[in-house]
CSV table of N, CA and C in Angstrom, one decimal:
chain,number,residue,atom,x,y,z
L,1,UNK,N,25.0,-65.1,126.8
L,1,UNK,CA,24.8,-65.6,125.4
L,1,UNK,C,24.8,-67.1,125.5
L,2,UNK,N,23.9,-67.7,124.8
L,2,UNK,CA,23.8,-69.2,124.8
L,2,UNK,C,24.9,-69.7,123.9
L,3,UNK,N,25.3,-71.0,124.2
L,3,UNK,CA,26.4,-71.6,123.5
L,3,UNK,C,26.0,-71.7,122.0
L,4,UNK,N,24.8,-72.1,121.7
L,4,UNK,CA,24.4,-72.2,120.2
L,4,UNK,C,24.5,-70.9,119.5
L,5,UNK,N,24.1,-69.8,120.2
L,5,UNK,CA,24.2,-68.4,119.6
L,5,UNK,C,25.7,-68.1,119.3
L,6,UNK,N,26.5,-68.4,120.3
L,6,UNK,CA,27.9,-68.1,120.1
L,6,UNK,C,28.5,-68.9,119.0
L,7,UNK,N,28.1,-70.2,118.9
L,7,UNK,CA,28.6,-71.0,117.8
L,7,UNK,C,28.2,-70.5,116.4
L,8,UNK,N,26.9,-70.1,116.3
L,8,UNK,CA,26.4,-69.5,115.1
L,8,UNK,C,27.1,-68.2,114.7
L,9,UNK,N,27.3,-67.4,115.7
L,9,UNK,CA,28.0,-66.1,115.5
L,9,UNK,C,29.4,-66.4,115.0
L,10,UNK,N,30.1,-67.3,115.6
L,10,UNK,CA,31.5,-67.6,115.2
L,10,UNK,C,31.5,-68.2,113.8
L,11,UNK,N,30.5,-69.0,113.5
L,11,UNK,CA,30.4,-69.6,112.1
L,11,UNK,C,30.2,-68.5,111.1
L,12,UNK,N,29.3,-67.6,111.4
L,12,UNK,CA,29.0,-66.5,110.5
L,12,UNK,C,30.3,-65.6,110.3
L,13,UNK,N,31.0,-65.4,111.4
L,13,UNK,CA,32.3,-64.6,111.2
L,13,UNK,C,33.3,-65.3,110.4
L,14,UNK,N,33.4,-66.6,110.6
L,14,UNK,CA,34.4,-67.4,109.7
L,14,UNK,C,33.9,-67.4,108.3
L,15,UNK,N,32.6,-67.5,108.0
L,15,UNK,CA,32.1,-67.5,106.7
L,15,UNK,C,32.4,-66.2,106.0
L,16,UNK,N,32.1,-65.1,106.7
L,16,UNK,CA,32.4,-63.8,106.2
L,16,UNK,C,33.9,-63.5,105.9
L,17,UNK,N,34.7,-64.0,106.8
L,17,UNK,CA,36.2,-63.9,106.6
L,17,UNK,C,36.6,-64.7,105.4
L,18,UNK,N,36.0,-65.8,105.2
L,18,UNK,CA,36.3,-66.7,104.0
L,18,UNK,C,35.9,-66.0,102.7
L,19,UNK,N,34.8,-65.3,102.7
L,19,UNK,CA,34.3,-64.6,101.5
L,19,UNK,C,35.2,-63.4,101.2
L,20,UNK,N,35.6,-62.7,102.2
L,20,UNK,CA,36.5,-61.5,102.1
L,20,UNK,C,37.9,-62.0,101.5
L,21,UNK,N,38.4,-63.0,102.1
L,21,UNK,CA,39.7,-63.6,101.6
L,21,UNK,C,39.6,-64.1,100.2
L,22,UNK,N,38.5,-64.8,99.9
L,22,UNK,CA,38.3,-65.3,98.5
L,22,UNK,C,38.2,-64.1,97.5
L,23,UNK,N,37.4,-63.1,97.9
L,23,UNK,CA,37.3,-61.9,97.0
L,23,UNK,C,38.6,-61.2,96.7
L,24,UNK,N,39.4,-61.1,97.8
L,24,UNK,CA,40.7,-60.5,97.7
L,24,UNK,C,41.6,-61.4,96.8
L,25,UNK,N,41.5,-62.7,96.9
L,25,UNK,CA,42.3,-63.6,96.1
L,25,UNK,C,41.9,-63.5,94.6
L,26,UNK,N,40.7,-63.4,94.3
L,26,UNK,CA,40.2,-63.2,93.0
L,26,UNK,C,40.7,-61.9,92.3
L,27,UNK,N,40.7,-60.9,93.1
L,27,UNK,CA,41.2,-59.6,92.6
L,27,UNK,C,42.7,-59.7,92.4
L,28,UNK,N,43.4,-60.3,93.3
L,28,UNK,CA,44.9,-60.5,93.1
L,28,UNK,C,45.2,-61.3,91.9
L,29,UNK,N,44.4,-62.4,91.7
L,29,UNK,CA,44.6,-63.2,90.5
L,29,UNK,C,44.4,-62.4,89.2
L,30,UNK,N,43.4,-61.6,89.2
L,30,UNK,CA,43.1,-60.8,88.0
L,30,UNK,C,44.2,-59.8,87.8
L,31,UNK,N,44.7,-59.2,88.8
L,31,UNK,CA,45.8,-58.2,88.7
L,31,UNK,C,47.1,-58.9,88.2
L,32,UNK,N,47.4,-60.1,88.7
L,32,UNK,CA,48.5,-60.9,88.2
L,32,UNK,C,48.4,-61.3,86.8
L,33,UNK,N,47.2,-61.6,86.4
L,33,UNK,CA,46.9,-62.0,85.0
L,33,UNK,C,47.2,-60.8,84.1
L,34,UNK,N,46.8,-59.6,84.5
L,34,UNK,CA,47.0,-58.4,83.8
L,34,UNK,C,48.5,-58.1,83.7
L,35,UNK,N,49.3,-58.4,84.7
L,35,UNK,CA,50.7,-58.2,84.7
L,35,UNK,C,51.3,-59.2,83.7
L,36,UNK,N,50.9,-60.4,83.7
L,36,UNK,CA,51.4,-61.4,82.7
L,36,UNK,C,51.1,-61.0,81.3
L,37,UNK,N,49.9,-60.5,81.1
L,37,UNK,CA,49.5,-60.1,79.7
L,37,UNK,C,50.4,-58.9,79.3
L,38,UNK,N,50.5,-57.9,80.1
L,38,UNK,CA,51.3,-56.8,79.7
L,38,UNK,C,52.8,-57.2,79.5
L,39,UNK,N,53.3,-58.0,80.3
L,39,UNK,CA,54.7,-58.5,80.1
L,39,UNK,C,54.9,-59.3,78.8
L,40,UNK,N,53.9,-60.1,78.5
L,40,UNK,CA,53.9,-60.8,77.2
L,40,UNK,C,53.9,-59.9,76.0
L,41,UNK,N,53.0,-58.9,76.1
L,41,UNK,CA,52.9,-58.0,74.9
L,41,UNK,C,54.2,-57.2,74.8
L,42,UNK,N,54.7,-56.8,75.9
L,42,UNK,CA,56.0,-56.0,75.9
L,42,UNK,C,57.1,-56.9,75.3
L,43,UNK,N,57.2,-58.2,75.7
L,43,UNK,CA,58.2,-59.1,75.2
L,43,UNK,C,58.0,-59.3,73.7
L,44,UNK,N,56.8,-59.4,73.2
L,44,UNK,CA,56.6,-59.5,71.8
L,44,UNK,C,57.1,-58.2,71.1
L,45,UNK,N,56.8,-57.1,71.6
L,45,UNK,CA,57.2,-55.8,71.0
L,45,UNK,C,58.7,-55.7,70.9
L,46,UNK,N,59.4,-56.1,72.1
L,46,UNK,CA,60.8,-56.0,72.1
L,46,UNK,C,61.5,-57.0,71.2
L,47,UNK,N,60.9,-58.2,71.1
L,47,UNK,CA,61.4,-59.2,70.1
L,47,UNK,C,61.2,-58.7,68.7
L,48,UNK,N,60.1,-58.1,68.4
L,48,UNK,CA,59.9,-57.6,67.0
L,48,UNK,C,60.9,-56.5,66.7
L,49,UNK,N,61.1,-55.6,67.7
L,49,UNK,CA,62.1,-54.6,67.5
L,49,UNK,C,63.5,-55.1,67.3
L,50,UNK,N,63.8,-56.2,68.0
L,50,UNK,CA,65.2,-56.8,67.9
L,50,UNK,C,65.3,-57.4,66.5
L,51,UNK,N,64.3,-58.1,66.0
L,51,UNK,CA,64.4,-58.7,64.7
L,51,UNK,C,64.5,-57.6,63.6
L,52,UNK,N,63.7,-56.6,63.7
L,52,UNK,CA,63.7,-55.5,62.7
L,52,UNK,C,65.0,-54.7,62.7
L,53,UNK,N,65.6,-54.5,63.9
L,53,UNK,CA,66.8,-53.7,63.9
L,53,UNK,C,68.0,-54.6,63.6
L,54,UNK,N,67.9,-55.9,63.4
L,54,UNK,CA,69.0,-56.7,63.1
L,54,UNK,C,69.0,-57.4,61.7
L,55,UNK,N,67.8,-57.3,61.1
L,55,UNK,CA,67.6,-58.0,59.8
L,55,UNK,C,67.2,-57.0,58.7
L,56,UNK,N,68.2,-56.6,57.9
L,56,UNK,CA,67.9,-55.6,56.9
L,56,UNK,C,66.8,-56.0,55.9
L,57,UNK,N,66.7,-57.2,55.5
L,57,UNK,CA,65.6,-57.7,54.6
L,57,UNK,C,64.3,-57.5,55.2
L,58,UNK,N,64.1,-57.8,56.5
L,58,UNK,CA,62.9,-57.6,57.2
L,58,UNK,C,62.6,-56.1,57.4
L,59,UNK,N,63.6,-55.4,57.8
L,59,UNK,CA,63.4,-53.9,58.0
L,59,UNK,C,63.0,-53.2,56.7
L,60,UNK,N,63.5,-53.7,55.6
L,60,UNK,CA,63.2,-53.1,54.3
L,60,UNK,C,61.7,-53.1,54.0
L,61,UNK,N,61.0,-54.1,54.5
L,61,UNK,CA,59.5,-54.3,54.3
L,61,UNK,C,58.8,-53.2,55.0
L,62,UNK,N,59.3,-52.7,56.1
L,62,UNK,CA,58.6,-51.7,56.9
L,62,UNK,C,59.2,-50.3,56.8
L,63,UNK,N,60.3,-50.1,56.2
L,63,UNK,CA,61.0,-48.8,56.1
L,63,UNK,C,60.1,-47.8,55.4
L,64,UNK,N,59.9,-46.6,56.0
L,64,UNK,CA,59.2,-45.5,55.3
L,64,UNK,C,60.0,-45.1,54.1
L,65,UNK,N,59.2,-44.6,53.1
L,65,UNK,CA,59.9,-44.3,51.8
L,65,UNK,C,61.0,-43.3,51.9
L,66,UNK,N,60.9,-42.3,52.8
L,66,UNK,CA,61.9,-41.3,52.9
L,66,UNK,C,63.1,-41.6,53.7
L,67,UNK,N,63.2,-42.9,54.2
L,67,UNK,CA,64.4,-43.3,55.0
L,67,UNK,C,65.1,-44.4,54.3
L,68,UNK,N,66.4,-44.5,54.5
L,68,UNK,CA,67.1,-45.7,54.0
L,68,UNK,C,67.0,-46.8,55.1
L,69,UNK,N,67.2,-48.0,54.7
L,69,UNK,CA,67.1,-49.1,55.6
L,69,UNK,C,68.0,-49.0,56.8
L,70,UNK,N,69.2,-48.7,56.6
L,70,UNK,CA,70.2,-48.6,57.8
L,70,UNK,C,69.8,-47.6,58.8
L,71,UNK,N,69.3,-46.4,58.3
L,71,UNK,CA,68.9,-45.4,59.3
L,71,UNK,C,67.7,-45.9,60.0
L,72,UNK,N,66.7,-46.5,59.3
L,72,UNK,CA,65.5,-47.0,60.0
L,72,UNK,C,65.9,-48.0,61.0
L,73,UNK,N,66.8,-48.9,60.7
L,73,UNK,CA,67.2,-49.9,61.7
L,73,UNK,C,67.8,-49.3,62.9
L,74,UNK,N,68.6,-48.2,62.8
L,74,UNK,CA,69.2,-47.5,63.9
L,74,UNK,C,68.1,-46.9,64.7
L,75,UNK,N,67.1,-46.3,64.1
L,75,UNK,CA,66.0,-45.6,64.8
L,75,UNK,C,65.1,-46.7,65.6
L,76,UNK,N,65.0,-47.9,65.0
L,76,UNK,CA,64.3,-48.9,65.7
L,76,UNK,C,65.1,-49.4,66.9
L,77,UNK,N,66.4,-49.4,66.9
L,77,UNK,CA,67.2,-49.7,68.0
L,77,UNK,C,67.0,-48.7,69.1
L,78,UNK,N,66.9,-47.4,68.7
L,78,UNK,CA,66.6,-46.4,69.7
L,78,UNK,C,65.2,-46.6,70.3
L,79,UNK,N,64.3,-46.9,69.5
L,79,UNK,CA,62.9,-47.2,70.0
L,79,UNK,C,63.0,-48.4,71.0
L,80,UNK,N,63.8,-49.4,70.7
L,80,UNK,CA,63.9,-50.5,71.6
L,80,UNK,C,64.4,-50.1,73.0
L,81,UNK,N,65.4,-49.2,73.0
L,81,UNK,CA,66.0,-48.7,74.2
L,81,UNK,C,65.0,-48.0,75.0
L,82,UNK,N,64.2,-47.1,74.4
L,82,UNK,CA,63.1,-46.4,75.0
L,82,UNK,C,62.1,-47.3,75.6
L,83,UNK,N,61.7,-48.3,74.8
L,83,UNK,CA,60.7,-49.3,75.3
L,83,UNK,C,61.2,-50.1,76.5
L,84,UNK,N,62.4,-50.4,76.5
L,84,UNK,CA,63.0,-51.2,77.6
L,84,UNK,C,63.0,-50.4,78.9
L,85,UNK,N,63.3,-49.1,78.7
L,85,UNK,CA,63.3,-48.2,79.9
L,85,UNK,C,61.8,-48.0,80.4
L,86,UNK,N,60.9,-47.9,79.5
L,86,UNK,CA,59.5,-47.8,79.8
L,86,UNK,C,59.0,-49.0,80.5
L,87,UNK,N,59.4,-50.2,80.0
L,87,UNK,CA,58.9,-51.4,80.7
L,87,UNK,C,59.5,-51.6,82.1
L,88,UNK,N,60.8,-51.3,82.2
L,88,UNK,CA,61.4,-51.3,83.5
L,88,UNK,C,60.7,-50.4,84.5
L,89,UNK,N,60.3,-49.2,84.0
L,89,UNK,CA,59.6,-48.3,84.9
L,89,UNK,C,58.2,-48.8,85.2
L,90,UNK,N,57.5,-49.4,84.3
L,90,UNK,CA,56.2,-49.9,84.6
L,90,UNK,C,56.2,-51.1,85.5
L,91,UNK,N,57.3,-51.9,85.4
L,91,UNK,CA,57.4,-53.0,86.3
L,91,UNK,C,57.9,-52.6,87.7
L,92,UNK,N,58.3,-51.4,87.9
L,92,UNK,CA,58.7,-50.9,89.2
L,92,UNK,C,60.2,-51.0,89.5
L,93,UNK,N,61.0,-51.3,88.4
L,93,UNK,CA,62.4,-51.5,88.6
L,93,UNK,C,63.2,-50.2,88.5
L,94,UNK,N,62.6,-49.1,88.2
L,94,UNK,CA,63.3,-47.8,88.2
L,94,UNK,C,62.9,-47.1,89.5
L,95,UNK,N,63.9,-46.7,90.3
L,95,UNK,CA,63.6,-46.1,91.6
L,95,UNK,C,63.0,-44.7,91.4
L,96,UNK,N,62.3,-44.3,92.4
L,96,UNK,CA,61.6,-42.9,92.3
L,96,UNK,C,62.7,-41.9,92.1
L,97,UNK,N,62.4,-41.0,91.1
L,97,UNK,CA,63.3,-39.9,90.9
L,97,UNK,C,64.4,-40.2,89.9
L,98,UNK,N,64.6,-41.5,89.5
L,98,UNK,CA,65.7,-41.9,88.6
L,98,UNK,C,65.3,-41.9,87.2
L,99,UNK,N,64.0,-41.9,86.9
L,99,UNK,CA,63.6,-42.0,85.5
L,99,UNK,C,64.0,-40.8,84.7
L,100,UNK,N,63.9,-39.5,85.2
L,100,UNK,CA,64.5,-38.4,84.4
L,100,UNK,C,66.0,-38.5,84.1
L,101,UNK,N,66.7,-39.1,85.0
L,101,UNK,CA,68.1,-39.3,84.8
L,101,UNK,C,68.4,-40.3,83.7
L,102,UNK,N,67.7,-41.4,83.7
L,102,UNK,CA,67.9,-42.4,82.7
L,102,UNK,C,67.4,-41.9,81.3
L,103,UNK,N,66.3,-41.2,81.3
L,103,UNK,CA,65.8,-40.6,80.1
L,103,UNK,C,66.8,-39.6,79.5
L,104,UNK,N,67.4,-38.8,80.3
L,104,UNK,CA,68.3,-37.8,79.8
L,104,UNK,C,69.6,-38.5,79.3
L,105,UNK,N,70.0,-39.6,79.9
L,105,UNK,CA,71.1,-40.4,79.4
L,105,UNK,C,70.8,-41.0,78.0
L,106,UNK,N,69.6,-41.5,77.9
L,106,UNK,CA,69.2,-42.0,76.5
L,106,UNK,C,69.2,-40.9,75.5
L,107,UNK,N,68.6,-39.7,75.9
L,107,UNK,CA,68.5,-38.6,74.9
L,107,UNK,C,69.9,-37.9,74.6
L,108,UNK,N,70.9,-38.3,75.4
L,108,UNK,CA,72.2,-37.8,75.0
L,108,UNK,C,72.8,-38.5,73.8
L,109,UNK,N,72.2,-39.6,73.5
L,109,UNK,CA,72.6,-40.3,72.3
L,109,UNK,C,72.0,-39.7,71.0
L,110,UNK,N,72.8,-39.5,70.0
L,110,UNK,CA,72.3,-38.9,68.8
L,110,UNK,C,71.2,-39.7,68.2
L,111,UNK,N,71.3,-41.0,68.2
L,111,UNK,CA,70.3,-41.9,67.6
L,111,UNK,C,68.9,-41.7,68.3
L,112,UNK,N,68.9,-41.6,69.6
L,112,UNK,CA,67.7,-41.4,70.3
L,112,UNK,C,67.0,-40.1,70.0
L,113,UNK,N,67.9,-39.0,69.9
L,113,UNK,CA,67.3,-37.7,69.5
L,113,UNK,C,66.8,-37.8,68.1
L,114,UNK,N,67.4,-38.5,67.2
L,114,UNK,CA,66.9,-38.6,65.8
L,114,UNK,C,65.6,-39.3,65.8
L,115,UNK,N,65.5,-40.4,66.6
L,115,UNK,CA,64.3,-41.2,66.7
L,115,UNK,C,63.2,-40.3,67.2
L,116,UNK,N,63.4,-39.5,68.3
L,116,UNK,CA,62.4,-38.7,68.8
L,116,UNK,C,62.0,-37.6,67.9
L,117,UNK,N,63.0,-37.0,67.2
L,117,UNK,CA,62.6,-36.0,66.2
L,117,UNK,C,61.8,-36.5,65.1
L,118,UNK,N,62.0,-37.7,64.7
L,118,UNK,CA,61.2,-38.4,63.6
L,118,UNK,C,59.9,-38.9,64.0
L,119,UNK,N,59.8,-39.6,65.1
L,119,UNK,CA,58.6,-40.4,65.5
L,119,UNK,C,58.0,-39.9,66.8
L,120,UNK,N,58.6,-38.9,67.5
L,120,UNK,CA,58.1,-38.4,68.8
L,120,UNK,C,56.7,-37.9,68.7
L,121,UNK,N,56.4,-37.2,67.6
L,121,UNK,CA,55.0,-36.6,67.5
L,121,UNK,C,53.9,-37.7,67.5
L,122,UNK,N,54.2,-38.8,66.8
L,122,UNK,CA,53.2,-39.9,66.8
L,122,UNK,C,53.1,-40.5,68.2
L,123,UNK,N,54.1,-40.6,68.9
L,123,UNK,CA,54.1,-41.1,70.3
L,123,UNK,C,53.3,-40.2,71.2
L,124,UNK,N,53.4,-38.9,71.0
L,124,UNK,CA,52.6,-37.9,71.8
L,124,UNK,C,51.1,-37.9,71.5
L,125,UNK,N,50.7,-38.4,70.3
L,125,UNK,CA,49.3,-38.5,69.9
L,125,UNK,C,48.6,-39.7,70.5
L,126,UNK,N,49.4,-40.6,71.0
L,126,UNK,CA,48.8,-41.8,71.6
L,126,UNK,C,48.1,-41.4,72.9
L,127,UNK,N,47.1,-42.2,73.4
L,127,UNK,CA,46.4,-41.9,74.7
L,127,UNK,C,47.4,-41.9,75.8
L,128,UNK,N,47.3,-41.0,76.7
L,128,UNK,CA,48.2,-40.9,77.8
L,128,UNK,C,47.5,-40.9,79.1
L,129,UNK,N,48.2,-41.3,80.2
L,129,UNK,CA,47.6,-41.4,81.5
L,129,UNK,C,47.4,-40.0,82.1
L,130,UNK,N,48.1,-39.0,81.7
L,130,UNK,CA,48.0,-37.7,82.2
L,130,UNK,C,47.5,-36.8,81.1
L,131,UNK,N,46.9,-35.7,81.4
L,131,UNK,CA,46.4,-34.8,80.4
L,131,UNK,C,47.3,-33.6,80.2
L,132,UNK,N,48.3,-33.5,80.9
L,132,UNK,CA,49.2,-32.3,80.8
L,132,UNK,C,50.0,-32.4,79.5
L,133,UNK,N,50.1,-31.2,78.7
L,133,UNK,CA,50.8,-31.3,77.5
L,133,UNK,C,52.3,-31.5,77.8
L,134,UNK,N,53.0,-32.1,76.8
L,134,UNK,CA,54.4,-32.5,77.0
L,134,UNK,C,55.1,-32.6,75.7
L,135,UNK,N,56.4,-32.4,75.7
L,135,UNK,CA,57.2,-32.6,74.6
L,135,UNK,C,58.1,-33.8,74.9
L,136,UNK,N,58.0,-34.4,76.0
L,136,UNK,CA,58.8,-35.6,76.4
L,136,UNK,C,58.1,-36.9,76.0
L,137,UNK,N,58.9,-38.0,75.9
L,137,UNK,CA,58.3,-39.3,75.6
L,137,UNK,C,57.3,-39.6,76.6
L,138,UNK,N,56.2,-40.2,76.1
L,138,UNK,CA,55.0,-40.5,77.0
L,138,UNK,C,55.4,-41.3,78.2
L,139,UNK,N,56.3,-42.3,78.0
L,139,UNK,CA,56.6,-43.2,79.1
L,139,UNK,C,57.3,-42.4,80.3
L,140,UNK,N,57.8,-41.2,80.0
L,140,UNK,CA,58.6,-40.4,81.0
L,140,UNK,C,57.7,-39.4,81.6
L,141,UNK,N,56.5,-39.2,81.2
L,141,UNK,CA,55.6,-38.1,81.7
L,141,UNK,C,54.4,-38.7,82.4
L,142,UNK,N,54.1,-39.9,82.2
L,142,UNK,CA,52.9,-40.5,82.9
L,142,UNK,C,53.2,-40.8,84.3
L,143,UNK,N,52.1,-40.9,85.1
L,143,UNK,CA,52.3,-41.3,86.5
L,143,UNK,C,52.9,-42.7,86.6
L,144,UNK,N,53.8,-43.0,87.5
L,144,UNK,CA,54.4,-44.3,87.6
L,144,UNK,C,53.5,-45.2,88.4
L,145,UNK,N,53.3,-46.4,88.0
L,145,UNK,CA,52.5,-47.3,88.7
L,145,UNK,C,53.2,-48.0,89.8
L,146,UNK,N,52.6,-48.0,91.0
L,146,UNK,CA,53.2,-48.7,92.1
L,146,UNK,C,52.7,-50.1,92.1
L,147,UNK,N,51.4,-50.3,91.6
L,147,UNK,CA,50.9,-51.6,91.5
L,147,UNK,C,50.3,-51.7,90.1
L,148,UNK,N,50.2,-52.8,89.5
L,148,UNK,CA,49.7,-52.9,88.1
L,148,UNK,C,48.2,-52.4,88.0
L,149,UNK,N,48.0,-51.6,87.1
L,149,UNK,CA,46.6,-51.2,86.8
L,149,UNK,C,46.1,-50.0,87.6
L,150,UNK,N,46.9,-49.6,88.7
L,150,UNK,CA,46.4,-48.5,89.5
L,150,UNK,C,47.6,-47.5,89.6
L,151,UNK,N,47.2,-46.2,89.5
L,151,UNK,CA,48.2,-45.1,89.7
L,151,UNK,C,48.4,-44.9,91.2
L,152,UNK,N,49.5,-44.3,91.6
L,152,UNK,CA,49.7,-44.1,93.0
L,152,UNK,C,48.8,-43.2,93.6
């Protein structure tokens, strides 16, 4: 092989490697942006639940007609606990096999059972990652993400 051919082949290999690394970097950046977006939305939801469950005047504006404000605030606090567990699971902070344990501990609380009895049906009507029927909270029945945006 001539020297010029070897230099051209090496240059083409370096260029190809640069393109592959650049494409991987763009994909990683997009995935990280999706992570940041989801974390921001989750933070907004948790902040809203915190405000609603602590401020009776604000909760009164959103309370369903058949509930009193204090009961609604307690149910919102239960929703906040369930959302925090769901977020921890989506971020990968719940070890494999531990989610059912944590979920059962939450559901041992009367307020969480009352929340699920009242609002669980609407949570089950939301789009899910799995198609299997379930009576459990959506966040406890969907496949756990090992990386953002992709199922294992």
